Coordinates of C-alpha atoms in Angstrom, one line a residue:
X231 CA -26.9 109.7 51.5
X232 CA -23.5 110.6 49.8
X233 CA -21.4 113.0 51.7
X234 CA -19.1 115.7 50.0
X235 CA -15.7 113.0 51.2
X236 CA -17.1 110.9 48.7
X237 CA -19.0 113.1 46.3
X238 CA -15.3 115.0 45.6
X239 CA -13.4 111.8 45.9
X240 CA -15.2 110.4 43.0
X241 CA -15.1 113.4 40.6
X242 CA -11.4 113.7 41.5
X243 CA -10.8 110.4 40.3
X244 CA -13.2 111.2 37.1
X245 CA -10.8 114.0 37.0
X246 CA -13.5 116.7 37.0
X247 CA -11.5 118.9 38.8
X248 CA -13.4 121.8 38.5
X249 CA -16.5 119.6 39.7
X250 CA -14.8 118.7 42.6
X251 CA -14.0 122.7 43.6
X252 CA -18.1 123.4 42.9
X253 CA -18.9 120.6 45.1
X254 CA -16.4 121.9 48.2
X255 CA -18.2 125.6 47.4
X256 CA -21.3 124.5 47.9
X257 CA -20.7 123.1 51.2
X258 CA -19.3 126.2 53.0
X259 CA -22.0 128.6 52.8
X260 CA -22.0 129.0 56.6
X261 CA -19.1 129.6 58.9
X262 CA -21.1 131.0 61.2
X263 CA -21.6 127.7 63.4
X264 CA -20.7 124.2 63.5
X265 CA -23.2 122.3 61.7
X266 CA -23.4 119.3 59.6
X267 CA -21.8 120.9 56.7
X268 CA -18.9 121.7 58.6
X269 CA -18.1 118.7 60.4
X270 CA -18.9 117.2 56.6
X271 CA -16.3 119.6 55.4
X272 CA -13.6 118.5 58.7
X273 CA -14.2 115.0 57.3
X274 CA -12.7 115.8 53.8
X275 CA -10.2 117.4 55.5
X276 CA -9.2 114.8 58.0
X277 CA -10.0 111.5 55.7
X278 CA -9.8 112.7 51.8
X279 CA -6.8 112.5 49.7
X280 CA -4.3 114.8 49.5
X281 CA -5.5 116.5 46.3
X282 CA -8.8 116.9 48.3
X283 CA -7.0 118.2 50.6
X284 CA -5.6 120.6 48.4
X285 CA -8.9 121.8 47.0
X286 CA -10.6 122.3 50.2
X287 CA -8.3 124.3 51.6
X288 CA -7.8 126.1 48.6
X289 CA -11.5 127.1 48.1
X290 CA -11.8 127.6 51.7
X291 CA -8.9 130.3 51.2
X292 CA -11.2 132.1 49.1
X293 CA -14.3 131.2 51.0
X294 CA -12.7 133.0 54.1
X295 CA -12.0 135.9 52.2
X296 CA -15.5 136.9 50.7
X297 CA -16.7 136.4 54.6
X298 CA -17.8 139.8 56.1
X299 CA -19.4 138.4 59.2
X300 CA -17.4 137.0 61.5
X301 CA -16.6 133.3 61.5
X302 CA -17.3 131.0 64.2
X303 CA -14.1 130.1 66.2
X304 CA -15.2 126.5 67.2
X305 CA -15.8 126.0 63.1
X306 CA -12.1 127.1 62.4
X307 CA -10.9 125.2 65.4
X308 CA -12.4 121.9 64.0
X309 CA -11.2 122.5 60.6
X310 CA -7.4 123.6 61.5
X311 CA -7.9 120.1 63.9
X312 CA -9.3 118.1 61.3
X313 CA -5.7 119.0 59.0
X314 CA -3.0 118.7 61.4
X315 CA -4.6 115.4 62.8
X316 CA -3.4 113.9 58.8
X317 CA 0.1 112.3 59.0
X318 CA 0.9 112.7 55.5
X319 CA 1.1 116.3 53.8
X320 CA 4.3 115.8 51.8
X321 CA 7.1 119.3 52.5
X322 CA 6.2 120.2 49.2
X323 CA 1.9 119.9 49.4
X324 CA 0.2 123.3 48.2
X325 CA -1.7 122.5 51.3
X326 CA 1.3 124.5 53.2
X327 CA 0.2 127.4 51.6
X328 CA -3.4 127.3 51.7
X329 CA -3.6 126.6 55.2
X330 CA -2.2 130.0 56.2
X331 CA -5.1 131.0 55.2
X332 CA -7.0 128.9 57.9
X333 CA -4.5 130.2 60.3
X334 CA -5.1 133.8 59.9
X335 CA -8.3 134.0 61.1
X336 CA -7.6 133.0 64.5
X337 CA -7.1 136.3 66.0
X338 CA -6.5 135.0 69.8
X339 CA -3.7 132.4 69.8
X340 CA -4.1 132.4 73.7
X341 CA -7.4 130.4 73.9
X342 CA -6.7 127.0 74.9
X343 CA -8.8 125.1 72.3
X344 CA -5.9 127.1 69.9
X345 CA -3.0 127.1 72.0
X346 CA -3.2 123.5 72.5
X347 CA -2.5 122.9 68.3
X348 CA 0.2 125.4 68.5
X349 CA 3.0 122.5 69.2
X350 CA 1.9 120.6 66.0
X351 CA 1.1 124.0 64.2
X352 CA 4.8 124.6 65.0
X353 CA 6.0 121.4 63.5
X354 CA 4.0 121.9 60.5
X355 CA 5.9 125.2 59.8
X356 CA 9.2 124.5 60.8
X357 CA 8.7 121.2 58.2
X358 CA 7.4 124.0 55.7
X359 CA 9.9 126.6 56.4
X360 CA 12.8 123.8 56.3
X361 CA 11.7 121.4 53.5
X362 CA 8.9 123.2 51.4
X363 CA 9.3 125.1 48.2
X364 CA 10.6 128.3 48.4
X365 CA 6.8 129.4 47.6
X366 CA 6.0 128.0 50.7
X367 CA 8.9 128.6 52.9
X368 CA 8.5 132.4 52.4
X369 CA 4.6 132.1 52.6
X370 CA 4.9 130.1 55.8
X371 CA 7.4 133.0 56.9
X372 CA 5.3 135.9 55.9
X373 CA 2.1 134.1 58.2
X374 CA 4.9 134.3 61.1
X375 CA 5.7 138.0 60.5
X376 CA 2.7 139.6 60.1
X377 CA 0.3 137.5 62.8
X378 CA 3.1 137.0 65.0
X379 CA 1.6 139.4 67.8
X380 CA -1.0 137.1 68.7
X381 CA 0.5 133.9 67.2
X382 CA 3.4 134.4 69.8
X383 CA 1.0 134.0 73.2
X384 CA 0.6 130.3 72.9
X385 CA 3.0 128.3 74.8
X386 CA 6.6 127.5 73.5
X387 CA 10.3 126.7 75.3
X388 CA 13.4 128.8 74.5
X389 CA 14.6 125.7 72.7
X390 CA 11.7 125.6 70.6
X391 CA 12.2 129.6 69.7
X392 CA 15.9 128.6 69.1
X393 CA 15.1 126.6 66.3
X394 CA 12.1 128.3 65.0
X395 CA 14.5 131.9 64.7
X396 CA 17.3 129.5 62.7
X397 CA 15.5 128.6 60.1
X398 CA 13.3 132.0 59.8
X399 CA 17.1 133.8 59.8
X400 CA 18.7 131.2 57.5
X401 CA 15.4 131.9 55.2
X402 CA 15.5 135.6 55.7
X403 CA 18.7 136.0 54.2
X404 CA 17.8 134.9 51.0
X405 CA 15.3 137.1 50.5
X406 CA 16.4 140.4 48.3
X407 CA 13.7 142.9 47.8
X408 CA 15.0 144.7 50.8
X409 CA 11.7 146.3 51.7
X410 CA 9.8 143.1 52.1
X411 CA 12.8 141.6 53.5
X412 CA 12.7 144.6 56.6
X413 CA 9.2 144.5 57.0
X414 CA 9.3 140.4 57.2
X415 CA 12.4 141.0 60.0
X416 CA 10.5 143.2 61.8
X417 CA 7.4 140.9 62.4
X418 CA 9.8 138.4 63.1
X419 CA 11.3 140.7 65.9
X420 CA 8.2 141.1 67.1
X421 CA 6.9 137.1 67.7
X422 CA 10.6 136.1 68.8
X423 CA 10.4 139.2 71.6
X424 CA 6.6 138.6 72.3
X425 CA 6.9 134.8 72.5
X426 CA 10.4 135.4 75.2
X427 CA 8.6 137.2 77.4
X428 CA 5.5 135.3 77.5
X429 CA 4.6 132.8 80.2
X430 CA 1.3 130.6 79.5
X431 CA -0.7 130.2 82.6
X432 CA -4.4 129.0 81.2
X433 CA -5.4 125.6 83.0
X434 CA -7.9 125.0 80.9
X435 CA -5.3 124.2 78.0
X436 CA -5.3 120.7 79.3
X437 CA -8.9 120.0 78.5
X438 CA -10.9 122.4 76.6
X439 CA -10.3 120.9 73.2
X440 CA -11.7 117.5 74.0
X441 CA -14.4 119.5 75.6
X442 CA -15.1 121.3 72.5
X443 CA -14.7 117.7 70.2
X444 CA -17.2 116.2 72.4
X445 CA -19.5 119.0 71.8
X446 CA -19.0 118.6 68.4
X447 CA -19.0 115.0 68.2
X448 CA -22.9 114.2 70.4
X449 CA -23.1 110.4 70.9
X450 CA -26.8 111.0 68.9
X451 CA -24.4 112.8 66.1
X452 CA -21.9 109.4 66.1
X453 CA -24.7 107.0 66.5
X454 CA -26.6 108.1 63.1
X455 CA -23.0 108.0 61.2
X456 CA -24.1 104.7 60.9
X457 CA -22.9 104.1 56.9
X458 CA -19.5 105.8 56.3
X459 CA -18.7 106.7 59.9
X460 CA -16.6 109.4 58.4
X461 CA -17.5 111.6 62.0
X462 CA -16.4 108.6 64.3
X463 CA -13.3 108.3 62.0
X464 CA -13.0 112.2 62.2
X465 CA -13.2 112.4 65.9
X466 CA -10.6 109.6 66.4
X467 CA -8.0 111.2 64.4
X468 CA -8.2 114.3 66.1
X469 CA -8.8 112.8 69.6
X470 CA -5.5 111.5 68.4
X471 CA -3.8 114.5 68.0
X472 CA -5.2 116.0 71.2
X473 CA -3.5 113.4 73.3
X474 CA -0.1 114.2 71.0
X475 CA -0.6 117.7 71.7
X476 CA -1.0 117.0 75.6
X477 CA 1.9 114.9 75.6
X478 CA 4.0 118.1 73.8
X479 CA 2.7 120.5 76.2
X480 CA 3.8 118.0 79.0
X481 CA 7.2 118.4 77.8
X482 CA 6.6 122.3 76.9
X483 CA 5.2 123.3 80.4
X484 CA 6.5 120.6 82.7
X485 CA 10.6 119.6 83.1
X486 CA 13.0 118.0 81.1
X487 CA 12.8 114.5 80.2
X488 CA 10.2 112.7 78.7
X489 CA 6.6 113.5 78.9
X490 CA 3.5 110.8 78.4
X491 CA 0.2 111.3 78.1
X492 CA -2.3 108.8 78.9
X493 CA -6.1 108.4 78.1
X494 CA -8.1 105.7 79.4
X495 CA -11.2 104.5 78.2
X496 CA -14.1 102.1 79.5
X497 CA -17.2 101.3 77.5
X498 CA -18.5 99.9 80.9
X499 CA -17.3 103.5 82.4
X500 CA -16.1 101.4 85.8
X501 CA -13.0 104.4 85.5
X502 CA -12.6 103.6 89.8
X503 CA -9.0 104.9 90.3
X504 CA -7.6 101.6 91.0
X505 CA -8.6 100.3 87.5
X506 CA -7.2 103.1 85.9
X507 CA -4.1 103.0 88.1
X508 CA -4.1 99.5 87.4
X509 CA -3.4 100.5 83.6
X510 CA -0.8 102.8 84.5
X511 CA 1.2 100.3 86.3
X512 CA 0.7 97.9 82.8
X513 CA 2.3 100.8 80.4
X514 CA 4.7 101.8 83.0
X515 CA 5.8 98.1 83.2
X516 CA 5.7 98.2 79.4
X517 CA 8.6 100.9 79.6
X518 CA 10.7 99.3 81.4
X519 CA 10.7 96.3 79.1
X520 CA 11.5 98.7 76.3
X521 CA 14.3 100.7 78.7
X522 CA 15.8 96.9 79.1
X523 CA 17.0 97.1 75.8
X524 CA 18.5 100.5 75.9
X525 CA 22.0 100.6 77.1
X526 CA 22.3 104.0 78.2
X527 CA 19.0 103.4 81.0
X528 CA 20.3 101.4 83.8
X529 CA 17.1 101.4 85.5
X530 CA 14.2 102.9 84.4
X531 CA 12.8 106.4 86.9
X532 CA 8.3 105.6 87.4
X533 CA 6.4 107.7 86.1
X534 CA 5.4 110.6 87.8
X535 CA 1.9 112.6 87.7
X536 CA 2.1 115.9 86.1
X537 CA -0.8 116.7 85.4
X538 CA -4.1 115.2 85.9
X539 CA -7.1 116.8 83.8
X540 CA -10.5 117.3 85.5
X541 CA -13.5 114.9 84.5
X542 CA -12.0 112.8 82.3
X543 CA -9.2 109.8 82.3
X544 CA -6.7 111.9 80.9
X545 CA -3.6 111.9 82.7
X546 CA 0.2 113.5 81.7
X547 CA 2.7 111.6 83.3
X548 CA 6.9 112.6 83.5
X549 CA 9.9 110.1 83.5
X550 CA 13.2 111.8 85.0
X551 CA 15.4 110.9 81.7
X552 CA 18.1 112.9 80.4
X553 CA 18.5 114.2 77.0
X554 CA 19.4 111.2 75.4
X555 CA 17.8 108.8 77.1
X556 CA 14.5 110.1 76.8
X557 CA 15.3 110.5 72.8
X558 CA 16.2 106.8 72.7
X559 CA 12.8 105.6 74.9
X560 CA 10.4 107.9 73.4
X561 CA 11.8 106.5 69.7
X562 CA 11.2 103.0 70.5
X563 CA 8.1 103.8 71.6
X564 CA 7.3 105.5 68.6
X565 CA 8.0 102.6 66.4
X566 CA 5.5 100.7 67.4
X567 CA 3.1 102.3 65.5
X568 CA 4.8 101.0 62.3
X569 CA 6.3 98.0 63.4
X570 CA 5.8 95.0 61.1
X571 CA 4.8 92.1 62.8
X572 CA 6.6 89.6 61.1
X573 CA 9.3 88.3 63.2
X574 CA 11.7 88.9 60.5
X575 CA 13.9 91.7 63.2
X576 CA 14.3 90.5 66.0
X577 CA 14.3 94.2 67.7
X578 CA 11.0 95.1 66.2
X579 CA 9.5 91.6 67.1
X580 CA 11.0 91.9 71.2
X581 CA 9.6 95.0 71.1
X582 CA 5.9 93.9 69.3
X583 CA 5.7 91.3 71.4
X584 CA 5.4 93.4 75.0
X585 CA 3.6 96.0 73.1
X586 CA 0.8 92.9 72.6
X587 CA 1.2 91.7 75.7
X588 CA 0.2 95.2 77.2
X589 CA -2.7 95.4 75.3
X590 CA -3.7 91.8 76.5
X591 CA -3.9 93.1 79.8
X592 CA -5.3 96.1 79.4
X593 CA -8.4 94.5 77.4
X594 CA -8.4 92.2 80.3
X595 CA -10.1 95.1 81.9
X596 CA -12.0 95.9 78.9
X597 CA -10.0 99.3 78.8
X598 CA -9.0 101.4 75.3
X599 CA -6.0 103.3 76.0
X600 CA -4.2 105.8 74.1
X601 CA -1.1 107.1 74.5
X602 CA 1.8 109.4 73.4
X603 CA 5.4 110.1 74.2
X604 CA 7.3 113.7 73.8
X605 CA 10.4 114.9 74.5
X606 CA 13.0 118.5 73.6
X607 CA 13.9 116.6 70.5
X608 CA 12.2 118.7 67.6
X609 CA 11.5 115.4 65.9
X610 CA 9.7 113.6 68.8
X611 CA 7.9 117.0 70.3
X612 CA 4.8 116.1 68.5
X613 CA 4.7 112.0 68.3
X614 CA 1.5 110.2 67.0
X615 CA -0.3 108.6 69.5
X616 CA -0.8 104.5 69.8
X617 CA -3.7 102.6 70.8
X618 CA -5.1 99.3 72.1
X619 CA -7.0 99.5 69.0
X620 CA -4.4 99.1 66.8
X621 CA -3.9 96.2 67.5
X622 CA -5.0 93.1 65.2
X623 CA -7.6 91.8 66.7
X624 CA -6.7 88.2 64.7
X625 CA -3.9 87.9 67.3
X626 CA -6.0 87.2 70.2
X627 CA -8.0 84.7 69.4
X628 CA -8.5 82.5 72.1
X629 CA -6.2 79.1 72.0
X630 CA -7.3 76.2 71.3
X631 CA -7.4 75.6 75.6
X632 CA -8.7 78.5 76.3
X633 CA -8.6 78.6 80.1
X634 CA -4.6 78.4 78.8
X635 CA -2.6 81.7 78.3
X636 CA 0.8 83.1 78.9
X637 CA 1.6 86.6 77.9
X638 CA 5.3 86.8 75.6
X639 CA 7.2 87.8 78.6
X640 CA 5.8 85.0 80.6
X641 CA 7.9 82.9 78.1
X642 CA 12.2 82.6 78.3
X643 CA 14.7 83.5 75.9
X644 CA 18.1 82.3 77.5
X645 CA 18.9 79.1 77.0
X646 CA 22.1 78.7 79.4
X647 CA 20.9 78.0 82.9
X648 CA 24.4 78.4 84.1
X649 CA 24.1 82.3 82.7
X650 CA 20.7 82.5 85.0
X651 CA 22.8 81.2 87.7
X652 CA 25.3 84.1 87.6
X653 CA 23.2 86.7 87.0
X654 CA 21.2 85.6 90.1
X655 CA 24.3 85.5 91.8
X656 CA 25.1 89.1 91.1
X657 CA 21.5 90.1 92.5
X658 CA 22.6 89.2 95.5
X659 CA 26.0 90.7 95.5
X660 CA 24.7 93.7 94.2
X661 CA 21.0 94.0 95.5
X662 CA 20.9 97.8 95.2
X663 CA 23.3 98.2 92.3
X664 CA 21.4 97.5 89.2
X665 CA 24.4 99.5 87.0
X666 CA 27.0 97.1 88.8
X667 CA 24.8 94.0 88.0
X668 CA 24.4 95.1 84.4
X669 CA 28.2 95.9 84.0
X670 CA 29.4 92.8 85.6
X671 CA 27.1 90.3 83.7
X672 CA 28.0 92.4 80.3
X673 CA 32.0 91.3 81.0
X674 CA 31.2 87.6 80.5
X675 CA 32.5 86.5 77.1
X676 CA 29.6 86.4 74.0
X677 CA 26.6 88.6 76.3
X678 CA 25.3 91.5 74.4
X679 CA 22.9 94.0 75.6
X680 CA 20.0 92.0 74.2
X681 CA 21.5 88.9 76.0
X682 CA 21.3 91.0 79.2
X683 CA 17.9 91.3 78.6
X684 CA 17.0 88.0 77.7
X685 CA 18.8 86.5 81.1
X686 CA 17.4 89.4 83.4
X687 CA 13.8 88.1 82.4
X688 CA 14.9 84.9 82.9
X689 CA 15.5 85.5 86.1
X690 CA 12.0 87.1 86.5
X691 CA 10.3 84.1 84.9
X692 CA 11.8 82.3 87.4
X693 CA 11.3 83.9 90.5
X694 CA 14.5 85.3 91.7
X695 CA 13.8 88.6 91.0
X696 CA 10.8 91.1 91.2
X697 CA 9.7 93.5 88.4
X698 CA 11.9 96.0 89.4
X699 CA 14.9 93.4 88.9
X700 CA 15.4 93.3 93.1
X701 CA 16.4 90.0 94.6
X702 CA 13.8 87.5 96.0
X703 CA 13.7 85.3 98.8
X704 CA 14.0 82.7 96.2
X705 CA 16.9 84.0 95.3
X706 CA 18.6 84.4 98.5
X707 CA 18.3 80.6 99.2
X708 CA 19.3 79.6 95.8
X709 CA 22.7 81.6 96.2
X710 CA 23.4 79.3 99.2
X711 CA 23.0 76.1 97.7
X712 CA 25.2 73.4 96.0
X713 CA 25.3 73.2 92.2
X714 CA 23.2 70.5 92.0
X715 CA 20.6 71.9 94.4
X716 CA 20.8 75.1 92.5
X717 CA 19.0 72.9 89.6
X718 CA 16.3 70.9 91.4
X719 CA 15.6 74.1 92.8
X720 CA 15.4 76.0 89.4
X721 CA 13.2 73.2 88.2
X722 CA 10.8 73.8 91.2
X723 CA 10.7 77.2 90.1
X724 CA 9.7 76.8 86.7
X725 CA 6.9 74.2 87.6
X726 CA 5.6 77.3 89.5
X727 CA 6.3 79.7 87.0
X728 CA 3.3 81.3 84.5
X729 CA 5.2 79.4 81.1
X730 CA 5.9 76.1 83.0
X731 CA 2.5 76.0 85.2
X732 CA 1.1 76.2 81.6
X733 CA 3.0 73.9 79.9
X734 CA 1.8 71.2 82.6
X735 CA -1.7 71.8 82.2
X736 CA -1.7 72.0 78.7
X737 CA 0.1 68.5 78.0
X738 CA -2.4 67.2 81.2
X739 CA 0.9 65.9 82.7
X740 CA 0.9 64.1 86.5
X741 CA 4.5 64.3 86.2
X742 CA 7.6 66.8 85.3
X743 CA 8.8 63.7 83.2
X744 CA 5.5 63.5 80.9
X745 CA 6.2 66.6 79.2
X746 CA 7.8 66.1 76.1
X747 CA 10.5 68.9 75.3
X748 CA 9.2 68.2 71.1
X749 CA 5.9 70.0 72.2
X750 CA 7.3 73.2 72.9
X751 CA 6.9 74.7 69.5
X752 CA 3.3 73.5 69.6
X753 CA 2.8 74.2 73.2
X754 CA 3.9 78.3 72.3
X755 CA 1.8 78.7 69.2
X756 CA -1.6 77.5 70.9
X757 CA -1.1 79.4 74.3
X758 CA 1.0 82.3 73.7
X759 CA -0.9 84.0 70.1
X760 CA 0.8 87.2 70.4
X761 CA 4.7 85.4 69.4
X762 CA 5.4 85.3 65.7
X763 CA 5.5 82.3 63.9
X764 CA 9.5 82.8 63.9
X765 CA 9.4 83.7 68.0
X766 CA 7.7 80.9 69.1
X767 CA 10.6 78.3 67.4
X768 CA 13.3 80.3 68.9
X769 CA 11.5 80.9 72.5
X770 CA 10.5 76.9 71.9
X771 CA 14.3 76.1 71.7
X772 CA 14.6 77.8 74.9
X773 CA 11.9 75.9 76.9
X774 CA 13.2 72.2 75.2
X775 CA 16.8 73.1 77.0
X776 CA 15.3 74.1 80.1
X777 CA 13.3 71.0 80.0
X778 CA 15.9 68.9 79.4
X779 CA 18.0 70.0 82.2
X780 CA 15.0 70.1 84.6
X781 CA 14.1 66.3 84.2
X782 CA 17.7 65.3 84.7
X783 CA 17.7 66.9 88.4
X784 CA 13.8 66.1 88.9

């Protein structure tokens, strides 16, 4: 059976636009409950085009204002979820405008299936109020003024007002019918003063939305979307805002610094709390390989619990950053969402490559996991969230030895051994100093920060250091050894290491000698799927230096 997402796609692309408007009409003859029309209707709205967009909001303007009876609140709840869960309404989309007309029928800002959109709600406007038409920026405004009573009981910081009264000021001033301009300042008074004094308190902010979407969303309902799966596609986008939204209100009602917010899935539902703390433990380590590459973090703070929500594996979680530090993190993390994988930058293919190896391990436990990062900064307050199931599922195919695998960071990228030898050294001079360490090893001539990096997961790789970058036994005994005994006992330590383990079983060697250094290349492609093509030759470089070395002092 056709649905109206594809029914109104087609005749917009006929261009039957007035079709298109009949078609959207026809479909909202009840508001009074969420029924298949509706979460039909929250599907064009989620997945159509923009100009379907457009034209369902525009007739559902109208729709809302012929309504006498009142309109059910989960209906417009879906429907105002279904639109902010889209990524791409351009500033200047006559979507800004019809929407307000969505938003006015929500009389009670301070129920938590509402107050939870208010962050992204918030970013919508200020985009509107900053970068729309002046059409829109004054429409946008006038919403503001005149609902602000109620609009101003969801939950917002006094940074977040601060911004919001700059550009409702800045855009005030340019208004010149005086009355409209006194009425619109008094509204505006009105929010600003209600919104300063008020203190959200609901606890159920942290879970009655995906309450509601489940509701909405039956597993019978999902399971006969069989064709189109336009209401599992639906429900993904907004589960995806959801965890966005928690993630802002982490940040919103919780301290500075940067807020995450975590959602674990398991189609085997074996949620026990040490798999699920298990996953934690995987994106936290995640992190800190991201953090490695920021100068400005030394050492990454773990992640504390903030908030845990009640019968699900949802979880908001708080890293003690500064201001910008937790700006710097949360946008690398951001990236990876639009990260090219092509190995053609090297920062975006580093940072792809734990991103994959995260994933690896997390669908070693057969977990889905969805995440999202917020901080104060207006522009990373509402982040989209990432997935396991973004992820390509062409890069991980099994090898061609399948029982072989080594994750990216399992594999080198620092091919002076001497280098590994000082930085090893300074562990040991500096056990509790990671700053110092970091400092000290950045004064030798040529290292760069991503140098650092390279030679501190060197170190890893090889033993001498734990994942928090402390010093090992291993490394204590090296220290203490000659020059020479420093190498056969590096060489020891890659044998036992994940890469060079590996790269003896896979050549079927007896013998360090019998692997040949020309392999590596070969070696990396077949056991380690989630490098680049362009990765692999320069990790491969790497591992044939190593090698070469080794064998001399084996």
């Amino acid at each position: 059976m056709t649905t109206i997402l594809a029914n109104v796609q087609q005749l917009l692309d006929s261009g039957n636009i007035d079709g298109a408007r009949e078609e959207v009409a026809k479909s909202l003859n009840n508001l009074k409950a969420v029924d298949a029309s509706i979460r039909d209707f929250a599907a064009l709205l989620a997945l159509g085009s923009e100009n379907a967009l457009e034209i369902g909001l525009g007739v559902l303007g109208r729709e809302l204002l012929k309504k006498d009876e009142e309109v059910n609140i989960e209906a417009i709840w879906l429907l105002l979820a279904a639109v902010l869960s889209r990524q791409n309404i351009t500033p200047d989309s006559p979507s800004r405008i019809s929407i307000l007309g969505l938003t006015s029928c929500i009389e009670n800002w301070e129920l938590p299936i509402f107050a939870l959109l208010t962050p992204a709600l918030d970013s919508f406007f200020q985009v509107s109020l900053s970068e729309g038409s002046p059409l829109i920026a004054e429409q946008t405004l006038d919403f503001i003024a005149t609902w602000g009573e109620s609009y101003a009981k969801a939950p917002r910081t006094k940074k977040q007002l601060k911004e919001l009264k700059s550009l409702t000021t800045s855009l005030l001033d340019k208004v010149d019918d005086l009355e409209l301009k006194d009425e619109w300042a008094e509204g505006l008074d009105t929010f600003f003063q209600s919104a300063d004094d008020r203190k959200y308190s609901d606890e159920r902010i942290w879970s009655a939305a995906s309450d509601l979407l489940k509701k909405i969303y039956t597993s019978k309902i999902l399971n006969n979307d069989t064709e189109s799966k336009k209401y599992s596609r639906t429900k993904e986008n907004i589960s995806r805002l959801i965890i966005s939204s928690l993630a802002a209100l982490g940040t919103i009602l919780g301290d500075d610094g940067l807020s995450v917010a975590v959602r674990i899935n398991n189609p085997k539902e074996n949620n026990s709390w040490s798999v699920v703390a298990s996953a934690i433990d995987k994106l936290e380590r995640l992190f800190q390989e991201v953090a490695d590459v920021i100068p400005s973090i030394s050492k990454l703070p773990k992640f504390t619990p903030a908030q845990a929500i009640p019968g699900s594996w949802t979880i908001i979680l708080h890293i003690s950053l500064n201001s910008n530090q937790s700006t710097e993190l949360a946008t690398a993390i951001k990236s990876i969402s639009s990260i090219e994988y092509n190995g053609e930058n090297e920062n975006n293919s580093s940072l792809a490559d734990s991103w994959r190896d995260c994933v690896a391990r997390l669908k070693q436990d057969d977990l889905r996991v969805y995440m999202a990062v917020s901080t104060n900064d207006p522009k990373l307050r509402v982040v989209r969230s990432i997935s396991t199931e973004d992820i390509d599922k062409v890069n991980f195919q099994e090898s061609v030895q399948p029982n072989i695998r080594v994750l990216s960071r399992d594999v080198p990228q620092a091919d002076n051994l001497e280098r590994v030898l000082d930085f090893a050294s300074l562990l040991i001079q500096y056990p509790s100093s990671p700053q110092i360490v970091r400092q000290k090893f950045s004064e030798i001539e040529g290292i760069t920060d991503r140098q650092l990096s390279y030679y501190r997961r060197a170190v890893e790789i090889l033993g001498l250091a734990d994942e928090r970058g402390r010093p090992t036994t291993a490394c204590s005994i090296l220290n203490r050894l000659s020059i020479e005994a420093k190498m056969r006992f590096l060489t020891y330590q890659f044998i036992s290491s994940n890469v060079g383990a590996a790269w003896f079983n896979w050549q079927s060697a007896n013998d360090l000698s019998e692997i040949q250094p020309e392999t590596a290349v070969t070696f990396l492609t077949e056991v380690c799927p989630s490098l680049s093509e362009s990765t692999a030759r320069r990790r491969a470089q790497t591992l044939e230096s190593w090698l070469k070395i080794f064998i001399e002092y084996w």
